[in-house]
Coordinates of C-alpha atoms in Angstrom, one line a residue:
X1 CA 17.8 12.7 15.2
X2 CA 16.1 12.4 12.0
X3 CA 12.5 13.6 11.9
X4 CA 9.8 10.9 11.5
X5 CA 8.7 10.2 7.5
X6 CA 5.3 12.0 7.0
X7 CA 3.2 9.5 5.6
X8 CA -0.1 10.2 3.5
X9 CA -2.6 7.5 3.3
X10 CA -5.1 7.3 0.6
X11 CA -8.1 4.8 0.9
X12 CA -11.4 3.7 -0.4
X13 CA -12.9 1.3 2.3
X14 CA -12.6 -0.4 5.7
X15 CA -8.8 0.6 6.6
X16 CA -7.5 -1.9 8.0
X17 CA -4.2 -1.7 6.3
X18 CA -4.3 1.9 7.9
X19 CA -4.6 1.1 11.2
X20 CA -2.1 -1.6 10.8
X21 CA 0.1 1.5 9.3
X22 CA -0.8 3.6 12.5
X23 CA -0.6 1.1 15.1
X24 CA 3.4 0.6 13.8
X25 CA 3.8 4.1 13.9
X26 CA 2.6 3.8 17.5
X27 CA 4.7 1.0 18.7
X28 CA 7.8 3.1 17.0
X29 CA 8.0 2.7 13.3
X30 CA 9.7 5.9 12.3
X31 CA 7.3 7.5 10.8
X32 CA 3.9 9.6 11.3
X33 CA 0.7 9.2 9.2
X34 CA -0.2 13.0 8.4
X35 CA -3.2 12.6 6.4
X36 CA -5.4 10.2 5.5
X37 CA -7.7 10.9 2.3
X38 CA -10.0 9.0 0.7
X39 CA -12.3 9.2 -2.5
X40 CA -15.2 7.8 -0.5
X41 CA -17.0 9.7 1.9
X42 CA -18.7 6.9 3.6
X43 CA -15.2 4.7 4.3
X44 CA -15.2 3.8 7.6
X45 CA -11.0 3.8 7.7
X46 CA -11.8 8.0 7.8
X47 CA -13.0 7.4 11.3
X48 CA -9.8 5.3 12.2
X49 CA -8.1 8.5 11.4
X50 CA -10.1 10.6 13.4
X51 CA -10.6 8.3 16.6
X52 CA -6.0 8.4 16.1
X53 CA -6.3 12.9 16.2
X54 CA -5.2 12.5 12.2
X55 CA -6.5 14.6 9.5
X56 CA -9.0 13.0 7.6
X57 CA -9.9 14.3 4.5
X58 CA -12.5 13.0 1.7
X59 CA -12.3 14.1 -2.4
X60 CA -14.6 12.1 -4.1
X61 CA -14.0 11.7 -7.8
X62 CA -17.9 12.1 -8.4
X63 CA -17.2 15.4 -8.1
X64 CA -14.9 15.4 -11.0
X65 CA -15.2 15.8 -15.2
X66 CA -13.0 12.8 -15.7
X67 CA -9.6 10.9 -13.9
X68 CA -7.1 13.6 -14.9
X69 CA -9.1 16.2 -12.8
X70 CA -9.2 14.3 -10.1
X71 CA -5.7 13.3 -9.8
X72 CA -4.9 16.6 -10.4
X73 CA -6.7 17.7 -7.3
X74 CA -5.8 15.2 -5.1
X75 CA -2.2 15.8 -5.9
X76 CA -3.0 19.4 -4.7
X77 CA -4.5 17.7 -1.7
X78 CA -1.5 15.6 -0.8
X79 CA 1.4 17.9 -1.0
X80 CA -0.3 20.2 1.4
X81 CA 0.9 17.7 3.7
X82 CA 4.2 17.5 2.8
X83 CA 4.9 13.8 2.4
X84 CA 7.6 12.2 2.5
X85 CA 5.9 9.2 1.0
X86 CA 2.6 8.1 -0.2
X87 CA 0.8 4.8 0.7
X88 CA -2.0 3.3 -1.4
X89 CA -4.0 1.1 1.2
X90 CA -7.1 -0.4 -0.4
X91 CA -7.7 3.0 -2.8
X92 CA -9.6 1.9 -5.9
X93 CA -8.7 4.1 -8.2
X94 CA -6.6 3.6 -11.5
X95 CA -4.0 7.0 -11.1
X96 CA -3.3 8.8 -14.2
X97 CA 1.0 8.5 -15.7
X98 CA 0.8 12.4 -14.6
X99 CA 0.2 11.2 -10.7
X100 CA 2.4 7.8 -10.8
X101 CA 5.2 10.5 -12.2
X102 CA 4.7 13.2 -9.9
X103 CA 5.5 10.8 -6.9
X104 CA 7.9 8.4 -8.3
X105 CA 9.5 6.5 -5.8
X106 CA 8.0 7.6 -3.1
X107 CA 4.5 5.9 -3.8
X108 CA 3.2 2.5 -2.4
X109 CA 0.8 -0.3 -2.9
X110 CA -0.2 -3.7 -1.5
X111 CA -2.0 -6.0 -3.4
X112 CA -3.6 -9.2 -2.2
X113 CA -2.0 -11.6 -4.8
X114 CA 1.8 -13.2 -5.3
X115 CA 2.3 -10.7 -8.3
X116 CA 2.4 -11.1 -11.2
X117 CA -0.2 -13.1 -10.8
X118 CA -3.7 -12.1 -10.5
X119 CA -3.7 -8.3 -11.1
X120 CA -6.8 -6.4 -10.4
X121 CA -9.9 -7.1 -8.2
X122 CA -11.7 -10.4 -6.8
X123 CA -7.8 -12.4 -6.1
X124 CA -9.2 -14.6 -3.7
X125 CA -11.8 -15.9 -5.3
X126 CA -9.4 -16.7 -8.7
X127 CA -7.0 -17.8 -7.0
X128 CA -9.5 -20.7 -5.6
X129 CA -11.3 -21.1 -8.9
X130 CA -7.5 -21.8 -10.4
X131 CA -6.7 -24.7 -7.9
X132 CA -3.6 -23.0 -6.5
X133 CA -2.2 -24.4 -3.3
X134 CA -0.2 -21.3 -2.4
X135 CA -1.7 -17.2 -2.1
X136 CA -0.4 -14.1 -0.3
X137 CA 0.3 -10.4 -1.0
X138 CA 2.7 -8.1 -2.5
X139 CA 4.0 -4.4 -1.6
X140 CA 5.3 -2.7 -4.6
X141 CA 6.3 0.6 -6.0
X142 CA 3.4 2.1 -7.7
X143 CA 3.9 2.9 -11.5
X144 CA 1.6 3.2 -14.6
X145 CA 0.9 -0.5 -15.2
X146 CA -1.8 -1.6 -12.8
X147 CA -0.3 -4.1 -10.0
X148 CA 2.4 -3.7 -12.4
X149 CA 5.3 -1.7 -10.3
X150 CA 8.8 -3.2 -8.8
X151 CA 8.0 -5.6 -6.4
X152 CA 9.7 -5.2 -2.6
X153 CA 8.3 -7.8 -0.4
X154 CA 6.0 -10.9 -0.8
X155 CA 4.1 -13.2 2.0
X156 CA 3.0 -16.5 0.9
X157 CA -0.3 -18.1 2.3
X158 CA -1.2 -22.0 2.2
X159 CA -4.3 -22.0 0.3
X160 CA -6.4 -24.9 2.5
X161 CA -9.1 -27.2 1.3
X162 CA -11.8 -25.9 3.3
X163 CA -10.7 -22.5 2.2
X164 CA -13.5 -19.9 0.3
X165 CA -12.9 -16.4 -0.7
X166 CA -14.0 -15.2 3.0
X167 CA -11.9 -17.3 5.1
X168 CA -8.7 -17.1 2.2
X169 CA -8.8 -13.4 2.5
X170 CA -8.7 -13.2 6.0
X171 CA -5.7 -14.8 6.7
X172 CA -4.0 -13.0 3.7
X173 CA -5.1 -9.5 5.2
X174 CA -3.6 -10.5 8.6
X175 CA -0.3 -11.2 7.0
X176 CA -0.7 -7.8 5.0
X177 CA -0.5 -6.5 8.5
X178 CA 2.4 -7.2 9.0
X179 CA 4.2 -6.7 5.6
X180 CA 3.1 -3.3 4.8
X181 CA 4.6 -1.8 7.8
X182 CA 7.9 -3.7 7.6
X183 CA 8.1 -1.6 3.8
X184 CA 7.1 1.4 5.4
X185 CA 9.8 1.0 8.3
X186 CA 12.5 -0.1 5.2
X187 CA 11.7 3.3 3.6
X188 CA 11.6 5.7 6.5
X189 CA 14.9 4.1 7.8
X190 CA 16.6 5.2 4.3
X191 CA 17.1 1.3 3.2
X192 CA 15.2 1.2 0.4
X193 CA 14.6 3.1 -2.9
X194 CA 13.0 3.1 -6.0
X195 CA 16.2 3.6 -8.5
X196 CA 16.5 3.7 -12.3
X197 CA 17.8 0.3 -12.6
X198 CA 15.4 -1.2 -10.0
X199 CA 14.7 -1.7 -6.3
X200 CA 17.7 -1.4 -4.0
X201 CA 17.5 -2.7 -0.8
X202 CA 20.0 -2.3 2.1
X203 CA 22.6 -1.0 -0.5
X204 CA 22.2 -4.2 -3.0
X205 CA 19.5 -4.3 -6.0
X206 CA 16.8 -6.8 -5.5
X207 CA 16.9 -9.5 -8.1
X208 CA 13.4 -10.9 -7.0
X209 CA 11.0 -9.5 -4.0
X210 CA 12.0 -10.4 -0.6
X211 CA 9.8 -13.2 0.8
X212 CA 8.5 -13.1 4.2
X213 CA 7.3 -15.7 6.0
X214 CA 3.7 -15.5 7.7
X215 CA 4.4 -14.5 11.4
X216 CA 7.7 -13.3 11.2
X217 CA 9.1 -10.7 13.3
X218 CA 10.3 -7.3 11.6
X219 CA 13.6 -7.1 10.2

């Protein structure tokens, strides 16, 4: 029997997607969160990890002279845990090319928009300001391009007439908690990989991301 995938999760804040991953592991996802690392000492996600008995570490970026020095230290910290996959879960740092290259093909991110639309911050407010009728979230492999790596899975969430940024964000976040564990499952089961020619899932190259129905069971 194959051992569980060793998963390191990077966070900066509350860690609700981290919690979704930990819960999925407890419920049969063939992965184990072996460490949680934050660049913010006050991140509540660290408390989530400690409550689950998972090593929770702080590496504050403010202690380093530049981004490259921080990323070198972060890589060293991550590699102590021998991860098969590194998952960004609200990690609010722009990563250096050297960091991305080091984890090529085993570095995931989740972003609250239907990429390539609305890269960066404040996606919910931007969707509302644009008058969009559909919003959502995307899981992708990380590359040097900010929120621009190859897409794997997206979920679409209708925008309601009475939505504000908070209500819309809450509904999108609910779906994020479903799609991130799903992608990690695919990776852990060796159904998903990043190849030179693109994202491969179940033996076939994805011409476009898989679209998930809100509330759908895992596949």
